[in-house]
XYZ file of C-alpha atoms in Angstrom:
765
model
C -63.003 12.530 -6.873
C -61.079 13.270 -3.708
C -60.363 9.496 -2.865
C -59.179 9.032 -6.296
C -56.682 11.751 -6.285
C -55.489 10.870 -2.964
C -54.888 7.301 -4.145
C -53.010 8.633 -7.171
C -51.006 10.973 -5.268
C -50.002 7.932 -2.965
C -49.048 6.084 -5.979
C -46.965 9.143 -7.379
C -45.035 9.218 -3.831
C -44.299 5.512 -3.835
C -42.981 5.646 -7.215
C -40.704 8.506 -6.131
C -39.665 6.657 -3.242
C -38.652 3.427 -5.257
C -36.951 5.684 -7.868
C -34.928 7.428 -4.989
C -33.836 4.123 -3.684
C -32.791 3.003 -7.189
C -30.746 6.230 -7.255
C -28.974 5.270 -3.757
C -28.261 1.459 -4.384
C -28.618 -0.576 -7.404
C -28.145 -4.150 -8.181
C -26.061 -5.137 -11.179
C -25.212 -8.461 -12.561
C -21.662 -6.969 -12.968
C -19.792 -3.698 -12.457
C -16.894 -2.643 -14.254
C -14.450 -0.293 -12.705
C -11.188 0.771 -14.719
C -7.827 2.687 -14.003
C -5.566 3.897 -16.961
C -3.735 0.337 -16.808
C -6.078 -2.006 -15.029
C -9.812 -2.984 -15.391
C -11.633 -5.198 -12.585
C -15.476 -6.551 -12.702
C -17.207 -7.072 -9.490
C -20.424 -9.470 -9.530
C -23.842 -8.975 -7.891
C -22.368 -11.096 -4.679
C -19.352 -8.811 -4.108
C -16.667 -11.094 -5.925
C -13.962 -9.841 -8.258
C -14.653 -11.783 -11.335
C -12.125 -10.457 -13.850
C -8.802 -8.490 -13.547
C -7.538 -7.325 -16.997
C -4.403 -5.463 -18.449
C -6.319 -2.923 -20.437
C -3.380 -1.413 -22.285
C -3.178 -4.357 -24.352
C -5.834 -5.743 -27.253
C -7.133 -8.001 -26.316
C -7.237 -7.282 -22.746
C -5.142 -9.956 -21.071
C -7.217 -11.817 -18.026
C -5.461 -12.323 -14.845
C -8.411 -13.713 -13.062
C -8.638 -17.457 -12.432
C -12.045 -18.952 -14.046
C -14.287 -20.430 -11.460
C -12.335 -18.698 -8.676
C -13.689 -15.297 -8.234
C -11.925 -13.091 -5.372
C -14.218 -12.064 -2.466
C -13.673 -8.288 -2.053
C -13.885 -8.030 1.734
C -14.406 -11.150 3.811
C -15.409 -11.101 7.666
C -13.724 -13.400 10.287
C -14.643 -14.759 13.405
C -11.104 -15.949 15.257
C -13.170 -17.762 17.905
C -15.170 -20.033 15.536
C -12.293 -19.975 12.813
C -14.789 -18.849 10.308
C -14.502 -16.773 7.499
C -17.769 -15.174 5.905
C -17.762 -14.263 2.376
C -20.269 -11.655 0.613
C -23.683 -12.736 -0.420
C -24.749 -9.921 -2.204
C -23.687 -6.486 -3.602
C -25.379 -3.166 -3.912
C -23.654 -0.097 -5.589
C -24.638 3.611 -5.326
C -25.075 5.516 -8.398
C -21.556 6.159 -9.788
C -20.113 3.162 -8.100
C -18.758 5.291 -5.343
C -20.453 3.308 -2.567
C -20.790 -0.333 -2.070
C -22.817 -2.598 0.237
C -22.091 -6.110 1.007
C -24.411 -8.376 2.771
C -23.197 -11.595 4.494
C -24.964 -14.617 5.651
C -24.447 -13.806 9.207
C -26.403 -10.580 8.718
C -23.723 -8.309 8.792
C -23.758 -5.475 6.250
C -20.578 -3.770 5.204
C -20.585 -0.180 3.707
C -17.625 0.442 1.506
C -16.212 3.516 -0.082
C -14.933 3.280 -3.602
C -12.550 5.718 -5.424
C -11.226 5.019 -8.873
C -8.023 7.084 -9.303
C -6.046 7.338 -12.517
C -3.619 4.581 -11.673
C -5.224 2.592 -8.830
C -8.529 1.920 -6.910
C -9.052 2.618 -2.926
C -11.633 0.703 -1.084
C -12.367 1.680 2.784
C -14.653 0.292 5.046
C -16.906 2.771 6.576
C -19.085 0.746 8.700
C -20.004 -2.749 9.550
C -23.583 -3.482 11.098
C -24.218 -6.572 13.186
C -20.606 -7.309 13.870
C -21.306 -9.703 16.812
C -18.490 -12.054 16.817
C -16.663 -10.483 13.907
C -13.000 -9.490 15.217
C -11.276 -9.295 11.844
C -11.695 -8.525 8.112
C -9.833 -9.559 5.115
C -9.320 -7.782 1.668
C -9.236 -10.733 -0.536
C -7.680 -13.073 -1.273
C -7.389 -11.745 -4.559
C -6.611 -14.569 -6.752
C -4.405 -14.237 -10.137
C -2.967 -16.565 -12.638
C 0.590 -15.059 -12.225
C 3.134 -17.591 -11.366
C 6.390 -15.665 -11.687
C 7.370 -13.282 -8.672
C 5.408 -12.982 -5.585
C 5.972 -10.232 -3.207
C 4.760 -11.548 0.127
C 5.786 -8.473 2.240
C 3.915 -5.839 0.451
C 1.329 -7.995 -1.611
C 2.145 -8.205 -5.179
C 1.704 -10.649 -8.092
C 4.572 -9.875 -10.642
C 5.137 -11.256 -14.135
C 8.416 -9.701 -14.960
C 8.780 -11.557 -18.493
C 9.138 -9.455 -21.433
C 6.060 -10.711 -23.072
C 3.801 -10.753 -19.873
C 5.193 -7.522 -18.238
C 2.381 -6.900 -15.706
C 2.112 -6.608 -11.762
C -1.060 -6.667 -9.598
C -0.778 -5.529 -6.048
C -2.497 -4.072 -2.852
C -0.956 -1.348 -0.594
C -2.449 -0.784 2.871
C -3.639 3.034 3.150
C -3.364 2.867 7.180
C -1.706 1.535 10.081
C -4.603 -0.990 11.143
C -4.613 -2.362 7.601
C -1.884 -5.114 7.723
C -0.417 -7.492 5.214
C -1.820 -11.032 5.239
C -4.417 -13.028 6.539
C -7.180 -12.793 9.298
C -5.706 -16.240 10.364
C -2.232 -14.982 11.143
C -1.433 -15.670 14.773
C -0.359 -12.299 16.287
C -0.626 -10.524 12.895
C 2.486 -12.195 11.778
C 3.004 -14.856 9.046
C 5.313 -17.726 10.205
C 9.062 -17.541 9.012
C 9.340 -20.687 6.820
C 10.314 -21.831 3.155
C 7.640 -22.343 0.457
C 8.316 -24.204 -2.844
C 7.841 -22.009 -5.742
C 9.587 -21.713 -9.227
C 9.607 -18.339 -10.694
C 10.565 -20.030 -14.115
C 9.205 -23.841 -14.826
C 11.607 -23.944 -17.669
C 14.619 -22.909 -15.907
C 14.109 -24.189 -12.531
C 11.820 -27.245 -12.832
C 10.617 -29.004 -9.753
C 12.015 -32.694 -8.672
C 9.307 -35.124 -8.303
C 9.081 -35.179 -4.539
C 8.270 -31.369 -4.477
C 5.136 -29.567 -5.491
C 4.272 -25.887 -5.741
C 3.037 -24.248 -2.399
C 4.708 -26.985 -0.190
C 5.973 -25.517 2.981
C 8.987 -26.455 4.844
C 10.815 -25.185 8.136
C 13.879 -22.949 7.963
C 17.031 -24.480 9.017
C 19.326 -24.667 11.922
C 18.652 -25.019 15.451
C 16.411 -21.894 15.602
C 19.027 -19.726 17.554
C 21.847 -19.135 14.810
C 20.044 -16.721 12.298
C 22.739 -17.381 9.853
C 21.779 -21.024 9.794
C 18.089 -20.286 9.121
C 19.068 -19.928 5.502
C 19.517 -23.585 4.546
C 18.366 -24.108 0.787
C 20.507 -22.997 -2.172
C 17.738 -24.413 -4.589
C 16.166 -21.386 -6.484
C 12.758 -23.158 -6.079
C 13.149 -22.967 -2.307
C 11.606 -19.572 -1.403
C 11.920 -18.026 2.130
C 9.030 -16.152 3.382
C 8.807 -12.805 5.188
C 5.054 -12.392 5.135
C 1.955 -13.752 3.353
C 0.545 -10.590 1.726
C 1.019 -12.584 -1.292
C 0.850 -16.476 -1.595
C 1.186 -19.340 -4.082
C -1.255 -22.185 -4.381
C -0.469 -25.774 -5.801
C -0.461 -24.381 -9.316
C 2.077 -21.739 -8.404
C -0.753 -18.951 -8.913
C -0.303 -15.902 -6.644
C -2.969 -14.587 -4.529
C -2.701 -11.289 -2.461
C -4.592 -10.716 0.747
C -4.652 -7.844 3.706
C -6.545 -7.560 6.765
C -7.448 -5.425 9.857
C -8.250 -6.370 13.318
C -10.493 -5.215 16.163
C -7.573 -4.514 18.735
C -9.835 -2.639 21.091
C -10.303 -6.080 22.910
C -7.493 -8.130 24.246
C -7.117 -11.800 23.442
C -4.939 -14.690 24.177
C -2.734 -16.120 21.395
C -0.375 -18.921 20.963
C 2.263 -17.501 18.909
C 5.744 -18.019 17.675
C 7.238 -16.565 14.511
C 8.856 -19.674 13.875
C 6.783 -22.222 15.283
C 8.350 -25.327 13.773
C 11.483 -25.382 15.661
C 11.514 -26.375 19.243
C 13.803 -23.671 20.199
C 11.092 -21.137 19.217
C 8.136 -23.091 20.565
C 4.797 -21.194 20.543
C 3.972 -19.448 23.972
C 0.657 -18.031 25.338
C 0.589 -14.286 25.114
C -2.546 -11.798 26.220
C -2.254 -9.456 23.201
C -3.136 -6.231 25.227
C -6.209 -4.067 23.973
C -5.512 -1.090 22.156
C -8.278 1.672 22.396
C -9.464 3.026 19.103
C -7.644 0.739 16.906
C -10.491 -1.042 14.998
C -11.068 -2.459 11.615
C -13.585 0.176 10.848
C -11.591 2.678 8.546
C -9.421 -0.174 7.191
C -8.450 0.845 3.694
C -6.446 -0.467 0.761
C -5.137 0.576 -2.642
C -5.621 -2.218 -5.205
C -3.535 -1.515 -8.568
C -2.439 -3.069 -11.519
C -0.028 -1.970 -14.435
C 3.051 -3.086 -16.635
C 5.738 -4.452 -13.999
C 8.177 -1.917 -15.614
C 6.360 0.973 -14.217
C 5.017 -0.427 -11.065
C 7.279 1.003 -8.505
C 8.080 4.577 -9.678
C 4.804 5.354 -11.335
C 1.809 3.568 -9.576
C 3.241 2.578 -5.998
C 4.974 5.818 -5.945
C 1.811 7.811 -6.818
C -0.152 5.709 -4.137
C 2.473 6.667 -1.269
C 2.573 10.308 -2.147
C -1.088 10.916 -3.017
C -2.627 8.826 -0.076
C -0.152 10.382 2.466
C 1.848 7.080 3.152
C 5.415 7.722 4.729
C 7.488 9.349 2.028
C 11.239 9.259 2.973
C 14.236 10.318 0.841
C 18.014 9.935 0.403
C 19.767 12.294 -1.930
C 16.440 13.835 -2.798
C 15.182 10.729 -4.026
C 12.570 8.422 -2.670
C 14.198 5.545 -0.735
C 12.319 2.868 -2.917
C 13.918 4.292 -5.887
C 16.625 2.297 -7.331
C 18.506 5.377 -8.038
C 18.579 6.259 -4.340
C 19.901 2.832 -3.175
C 23.620 3.415 -1.994
C 26.091 1.461 0.257
C 27.020 2.444 3.737
C 30.200 2.086 5.988
C 30.695 -0.079 8.893
C 33.711 1.240 10.951
C 35.817 -0.990 12.853
C 39.465 -1.060 14.379
C 38.296 1.500 17.165
C 40.108 4.369 15.298
C 38.099 7.148 13.666
C 40.762 9.282 12.208
C 39.931 8.887 8.356
C 36.450 7.257 8.628
C 34.627 10.395 7.387
C 37.189 11.096 4.762
C 37.030 7.577 3.395
C 33.094 7.460 3.398
C 33.271 10.897 1.452
C 35.674 9.747 -0.970
C 33.375 6.608 -1.581
C 30.533 8.782 -2.101
C 28.354 6.957 0.432
C 26.091 8.366 2.939
C 26.145 6.746 6.196
C 28.482 5.112 8.663
C 27.585 2.356 11.215
C 29.538 2.760 14.366
C 30.326 -0.822 14.506
C 33.177 -1.206 16.531
C 31.069 0.207 19.421
C 28.897 -2.091 21.524
C 25.440 -2.615 20.577
C 23.298 0.123 21.779
C 20.079 -0.173 23.977
C 17.547 2.331 25.013
C 17.737 3.758 28.597
C 15.257 6.549 29.408
C 17.226 7.429 32.451
C 19.560 9.447 30.096
C 16.932 11.379 28.320
C 18.911 10.780 24.908
C 22.147 12.170 26.346
C 23.720 9.095 25.767
C 27.254 10.724 26.364
C 26.241 12.496 29.273
C 24.229 16.014 29.513
C 27.343 17.872 28.735
C 28.766 15.228 26.213
C 31.429 14.430 28.481
C 31.785 10.864 27.387
C 33.752 10.347 24.393
C 33.667 6.640 23.310
C 34.851 7.278 19.577
C 38.549 7.053 19.525
C 40.860 9.522 17.468
C 44.570 9.879 17.581
C 44.241 13.594 18.466
C 41.772 13.101 21.272
C 38.510 11.217 21.430
C 35.011 12.500 20.642
C 31.529 12.267 21.716
C 28.763 11.136 19.248
C 27.773 14.725 18.902
C 31.313 16.060 18.105
C 31.382 13.501 15.690
C 28.209 14.062 13.844
C 28.867 17.770 13.995
C 31.331 17.107 11.356
C 29.919 14.111 9.403
C 26.369 15.752 9.237
C 27.817 18.990 7.836
C 28.788 17.275 4.805
C 25.518 15.045 4.338
C 26.937 11.752 6.147
C 24.943 10.285 8.659
C 26.292 8.074 11.500
C 24.428 5.615 13.656
C 24.395 2.560 16.281
C 23.795 -1.017 15.955
C 21.046 -1.393 18.430
C 19.018 -3.765 20.306
C 16.035 -2.243 19.375
C 13.386 -2.247 22.134
C 15.249 -4.626 24.407
C 14.987 -2.988 27.865
C 18.097 -4.481 29.828
C 18.658 -4.781 33.565
C 19.354 -1.475 35.197
C 17.828 0.694 32.706
C 14.988 2.950 33.831
C 11.986 1.008 32.836
C 13.340 -2.305 34.304
C 15.419 -1.721 37.555
C 15.525 -1.182 40.147
C 11.773 0.200 40.065
C 10.161 -1.795 37.019
C 7.516 -0.038 34.910
C 3.882 -0.943 35.372
C 3.806 -0.843 31.369
C 5.953 -3.720 30.637
C 4.459 -6.504 28.335
C 3.305 -9.553 29.860
C 2.599 -12.833 28.465
C -0.302 -13.551 30.868
C -1.476 -12.728 34.270
C -1.911 -14.922 37.420
C -3.209 -14.581 40.911
C -1.001 -14.991 44.172
C -2.606 -17.857 46.227
C -0.649 -16.972 49.647
C 0.639 -13.854 51.120
C 4.411 -13.323 50.881
C 7.045 -11.825 53.075
C 9.970 -10.196 51.557
C 12.092 -13.290 51.933
C 9.708 -15.895 51.063
C 10.474 -18.169 48.167
C 7.478 -20.603 48.307
C 5.091 -18.793 45.764
C 1.747 -20.404 45.266
C -0.564 -19.607 42.161
C -3.987 -20.437 41.766
C -3.964 -21.254 38.371
C -0.666 -22.956 36.961
C -1.897 -22.698 33.354
C 1.024 -21.758 30.845
C 3.608 -21.377 33.633
C 5.718 -24.201 32.561
C 6.602 -22.310 29.381
C 10.075 -20.562 29.546
C 10.083 -16.925 28.681
C 9.658 -15.509 25.148
C 8.614 -17.662 21.990
C 12.027 -16.992 20.885
C 15.326 -18.756 22.074
C 13.479 -19.487 25.435
C 16.375 -18.161 27.382
C 15.979 -19.721 30.952
C 17.721 -16.823 32.662
C 14.684 -14.576 31.473
C 11.924 -16.493 32.966
C 10.690 -13.483 34.778
C 7.635 -12.568 36.885
C 6.644 -9.252 38.005
C 4.494 -8.532 41.381
C 4.197 -5.051 42.389
C 7.528 -3.575 41.893
C 9.372 -6.547 42.383
C 10.855 -8.771 39.487
C 11.218 -12.607 40.430
C 12.990 -15.549 38.679
C 11.585 -18.833 38.640
C 11.908 -22.149 36.614
C 8.939 -24.227 36.491
C 5.918 -24.985 38.623
C 4.669 -28.020 40.284
C 2.065 -30.367 38.664
C -0.195 -30.814 41.523
C -2.265 -28.393 44.019
C -1.015 -26.276 45.720
C 0.873 -24.974 42.604
C 4.368 -23.853 43.796
C 6.803 -22.053 41.546
C 10.297 -23.681 41.322
C 13.941 -22.366 41.844
C 12.563 -18.912 42.866
C 14.744 -15.911 43.112
C 13.471 -12.968 44.719
C 14.436 -9.377 43.982
C 15.795 -10.422 40.455
C 17.660 -8.100 38.515
C 18.426 -5.620 41.157
C 14.690 -5.069 42.354
C 13.728 -4.877 45.960
C 12.192 -7.719 47.633
C 8.730 -6.789 49.035
C 5.687 -8.049 50.874
C 2.796 -9.248 48.584
C -0.649 -9.898 49.508
C -2.894 -12.986 48.647
C -4.674 -12.114 45.684
C -2.079 -9.885 44.095
C -1.665 -10.010 40.338
C 1.347 -11.865 39.086
C 2.662 -11.105 35.605
C 4.861 -13.309 33.381
C 6.701 -10.752 31.479
C 7.541 -11.058 28.017
C 10.996 -11.207 27.268
C 13.755 -10.900 24.301
C 16.289 -13.684 24.019
C 19.889 -14.071 25.380
C 23.224 -13.533 23.571
C 23.543 -9.916 24.671
C 20.008 -8.961 23.370
C 18.724 -9.815 27.031
C 15.729 -7.638 28.090
C 12.069 -7.123 28.873
C 9.594 -6.205 26.019
C 7.951 -3.027 26.564
C 3.762 -2.764 26.332
C 2.696 -0.628 23.770
C 2.370 2.961 25.491
C 6.004 2.134 26.853
C 6.978 1.236 23.260
C 5.662 4.583 22.052
C 7.823 6.040 24.657
C 11.016 4.210 23.612
C 10.049 5.494 19.801
C 10.136 8.975 21.132
C 13.321 8.306 22.983
C 15.136 7.313 19.747
C 14.012 10.466 18.284
C 15.341 12.476 21.351
C 18.589 10.518 20.887
C 18.874 11.310 17.398
C 18.293 15.042 17.917
C 20.683 15.423 20.870
C 23.445 13.558 19.336
C 22.935 13.979 15.759
C 22.620 10.343 14.916
C 20.279 9.790 11.936
C 20.928 6.082 11.064
C 19.509 3.328 13.002
C 20.168 -0.525 12.589
C 17.306 -2.201 14.188
C 19.116 -5.479 15.338
C 16.240 -7.515 17.053
C 13.567 -5.613 15.027
C 11.337 -8.778 15.627
C 11.156 -7.748 19.247
C 8.184 -5.400 17.954
C 6.315 -8.616 17.115
C 6.653 -9.808 20.933
C 3.445 -8.103 22.171
C 1.041 -10.065 19.919
C 0.412 -7.041 17.522
C 2.739 -7.946 14.911
C 3.045 -5.651 11.656
C 0.771 -3.076 13.266
C 3.046 -2.755 16.359
C 5.983 -2.228 13.709
C 4.015 0.609 11.928
C 3.072 2.455 15.040
C 6.740 2.183 16.427
C 8.010 3.808 13.161
C 5.170 6.384 13.072
C 5.933 7.636 16.437
C 9.457 7.725 15.815
C 9.228 9.806 12.712
C 6.523 11.872 13.837
C 8.731 12.843 16.677
C 11.810 13.335 14.397
C 9.902 15.624 12.012
C 8.828 17.978 15.305
C 12.500 18.350 15.639
C 12.990 19.019 12.047
C 15.499 16.535 11.485
C 16.283 14.930 8.018
C 14.981 11.680 7.108
C 16.398 9.095 9.098
C 18.230 6.105 7.572
C 16.880 2.594 8.846
C 18.109 -0.664 8.354
C 17.304 -3.812 10.424
C 17.395 -7.559 11.120
C 14.277 -8.227 9.155
C 11.857 -6.807 6.881
C 8.178 -6.637 7.245
C 5.015 -5.225 5.867
C 5.027 -2.849 8.723
C 8.696 -1.588 8.002
C 8.617 -1.580 4.262
C 7.736 2.326 3.945
C 10.332 3.500 6.694
C 13.149 0.973 5.992
C 15.693 2.345 3.777
C 18.292 -0.767 3.244
C 18.578 -4.301 4.756
C 22.333 -4.549 5.553
C 21.914 -7.646 7.601
C 24.609 -10.497 7.893
C 27.707 -10.296 5.624
C 30.532 -12.377 4.359
C 30.104 -15.408 2.193
C 26.918 -15.996 3.692
C 25.485 -13.046 1.614
C 27.855 -12.947 -1.450
C 31.166 -14.688 -2.149
C 33.342 -12.708 -4.161
C 35.580 -15.486 -5.076
C 33.047 -17.860 -6.328
C 30.741 -15.198 -7.195
C 27.741 -16.847 -5.651
C 24.786 -15.295 -3.538
C 25.561 -17.018 -0.361
C 28.360 -19.791 -0.551
C 28.444 -20.787 3.174
C 24.799 -20.636 3.482
C 21.885 -19.598 1.309
C 21.220 -16.345 3.274
C 22.248 -14.007 0.180
C 20.066 -15.786 -2.236
C 17.208 -16.085 0.043
C 17.301 -12.488 1.077
C 17.943 -11.207 -2.319
C 14.804 -12.919 -3.941
C 12.542 -11.591 -1.013
C 13.772 -8.056 -1.546
C 13.814 -7.901 -5.481
C 9.970 -9.498 -5.190
C 8.981 -6.802 -3.026
C 10.613 -3.700 -4.750
C 13.244 -3.481 -2.021
C 16.968 -3.056 -2.099
C 18.885 -6.531 -1.649
C 22.081 -6.606 0.429
C 25.359 -8.112 0.691
C 25.623 -7.310 4.212
C 28.815 -6.410 5.936
C 31.168 -7.193 3.067
C 34.204 -6.258 0.751
C 36.610 -4.501 3.428
C 39.727 -3.193 1.963
C 42.999 -4.834 2.851
C 46.524 -5.361 1.061
C 45.067 -7.788 -1.381
C 42.161 -5.711 -2.849
C 42.127 -4.790 -6.495
C 40.093 -2.680 -8.650
C 38.810 -5.123 -10.441
C 37.018 -6.782 -7.604
C 35.265 -3.638 -7.109
C 34.192 -3.030 -10.443
C 32.385 -6.427 -10.418
C 31.113 -5.803 -6.782
C 29.406 -2.596 -7.869
C 28.242 -4.049 -11.309
C 26.317 -6.988 -9.486
C 25.104 -4.700 -6.873
C 23.651 -2.220 -9.660
C 22.488 -4.881 -11.846
C 20.582 -6.940 -9.066
C 19.519 -3.899 -7.137
C 21.737 -4.420 -4.036
C 23.460 -2.145 -1.175
C 26.156 -3.403 1.255
C 28.189 -2.196 4.169
C 31.648 -1.920 3.283
C 33.769 -2.532 6.652
C 36.473 -0.120 6.936
C 39.313 0.374 9.616
C 42.169 2.897 9.578
C 44.610 -0.079 9.595
C 43.272 -2.326 6.748
C 42.722 0.628 4.479
C 46.054 2.091 4.720
C 47.640 -1.188 4.066
C 45.753 -1.330 0.514
C 47.873 0.536 -2.111
C 45.065 0.688 -4.485
C 42.714 2.417 -1.966
C 42.485 5.752 -4.013
C 41.686 3.939 -7.277
C 39.223 1.491 -5.398
C 37.373 4.654 -3.761
C 37.223 6.454 -7.035
C 36.228 3.398 -9.062
C 33.275 2.676 -6.446
C 32.177 6.397 -6.541
C 32.009 6.471 -10.186
C 29.682 3.520 -10.231
C 27.510 5.033 -7.279
C 27.181 8.294 -9.206
C 25.964 6.671 -12.275
C 23.346 4.690 -10.398
C 22.305 7.562 -8.636
C 21.947 9.350 -12.185
C 19.852 6.249 -12.926
C 21.949 5.853 -16.081
C 21.602 2.016 -16.076
C 18.452 0.890 -18.266
C 16.569 -2.210 -17.442
C 18.328 -4.033 -20.154
C 21.799 -3.180 -18.926
C 21.083 -3.931 -15.446
C 19.993 -7.643 -16.521
C 23.327 -7.894 -17.989
C 25.311 -6.583 -14.942
C 23.567 -8.881 -12.784
C 25.166 -11.721 -14.467
C 27.943 -12.815 -11.769
C 30.003 -14.343 -14.862
C 30.538 -11.276 -16.618
C 33.158 -8.392 -16.003
C 32.834 -4.716 -16.485
C 34.801 -1.463 -16.297
C 33.218 2.094 -15.954
C 34.724 5.306 -16.868
C 33.114 8.541 -16.474
C 33.053 10.922 -19.505
C 31.476 13.974 -17.700
C 28.653 14.655 -15.062
C 26.163 13.281 -17.436
C 27.637 10.281 -19.227
C 29.585 7.080 -18.616
C 31.397 4.501 -20.775
C 30.629 1.056 -19.845
C 33.020 -1.516 -20.984
C 32.510 -5.177 -21.189
C 35.734 -7.014 -20.207
C 36.522 -10.510 -21.492
C 39.992 -12.224 -20.540
C 41.104 -8.871 -19.178
C 40.231 -7.073 -22.350
C 37.824 -4.313 -23.084
C 35.231 -4.635 -25.693
C 33.467 -1.632 -27.304
C 31.702 0.631 -24.673
C 27.949 1.240 -24.196
C 27.452 4.925 -23.526
C 25.129 5.555 -20.406
C 23.573 8.942 -19.930
C 22.005 10.422 -16.795
C 18.203 10.026 -16.686
C 16.491 13.446 -16.354
C 12.695 11.951 -16.661
C 13.412 9.902 -13.366
C 12.275 6.554 -15.182
C 13.263 3.139 -13.785
């Protein structure tokens, strides 16, 4: 009897254990998850097999039959092998997911279903030997319209389709694009893609997904943009891609950055002037793929930005920056800026205020470079230097911003970003030990302070000219101890001897060095006034803090990051961009500064949240007022417009449309109409001499301000914006009162019946 009871109890215990296990993880043939707008299905292998618009009947399917999307892949960069999931086990309630892989790894994922999006977070990965990167996706869709390669979105903007599917990173270590991205950056190039096959059919010699180099010699950034055809799409990332059918897929990834690795990197690898160079990407303690997290969403494209993406940014604690009290990504927050020139600031604040603009770039001053020697006191500790010229007496930056900031107009400088110039604290006469280097070598012979015969034990990569960009020969710089040394080339046979050596380069002190000392081949920028050294990551953190100090001390709240690509030079790509801006904005917040206004030379997944506008370039390269064309000299305007629009970001006309004696009100009615219709901003160049020569200046200022006030009121519907975006049409806008405007179509200089526009109090898009 006792034995039977014991056996029965064992059976009960076993059944309870089995039941408990089933409560923890359960295998399903398919698991369905749903938000208010989007429904996905995940099969028993861990692949998304269906993505549907759940707001229409029947639900529209956006998945591709026979091409399921792996939820999370593992990547071994040494072997260049992806591992896709083989088996998926869900917890009760579908809040936890275990994915098993053929290499023996098991990933533990946390799943959260919110009203408007899903979040997926990698909590752990067992048996991670050889795995140095994880990739979310690629998530394959059948959408063929617009692809947002910067933030990762597939958009059907047609009235019939009106749907978008996208991904956002929820932390810095998760970056846009694929695990195979070298240096955590996608190559800068063109891809063939027609957003509308009927309107823009491809010629017989081209096919969807075909890749081409950018134009020019790789030095002139204007010449990069060399294809006006609408199906040549320039790329600023690969968070979204197109295949040979034009179908759009989305991918994000996260790397184990705790271990350094050597890469062969160039952002523009197809051009000889930007040939890839070897870079030892430095190890970054604590920056791993565990904790990588994304939001996956789908909804009507018409509400994607201001309902779903906005909700993700606010709810998940992503960078939330405002202008005029609105999120900087809200089209109602788009506002042009002023670029000063002429070296007389008497009226520039008044002009800006009359226009209703919010920022002035002090463009007639030299490009600004960081120098930690001055601790942010760029005009001296008592602001004794006064570089801003006024008829009544010159002013320091702080004196100027004491006037402009009081009325909500920020001022700022055109910078060379993180380029550390000769003579600055971290370069010379005593260079920092945290300068970024491309690789290390060993000194084969001891040196006196005057020796120029320098032997190295291993010559590999020393024939490369500094940087991956421009390869400016004067920047071929080594560091031994506290000395910088110039060289050009290395002998091909042993003893391997550096050629054309200059000791004590850039004002450093020649010194004795011992056999076996470490030689650092420094990572550098480019020439053309950007000449400098690249900081290592810790020093870059200090440079970000410096810019916050400089902003606080001088009241400068506007930064133009020319040379923004220098943040890529360490080999950590978009992560480096995020880290720089986070450090900057964290310290700015500690000073209780208002949200800084950021523009720059590029746009990336790393800067998307922080960058307000993209006021790069200008003139007829961006928008030709006479021919009414987006880029008539080059295709820059068209190319950047397409990138910006596809990624829910303001396009730009660059520095353009300055007032002079020939300026007319009609011209600025057109400029404002096309800007608002296309979602664009610009920097209007103003000088006292040229403005005062314009007899219509007050009427022009008033016209621009009326349009911009209506834009800020979100008074233009999507339907009206589509009409405004047509460069062949003409318009006039009159203000009725603070909440209403009359929009008149103009034909042959004659006004037609007006459309009454009303302030949007609901905050719609």
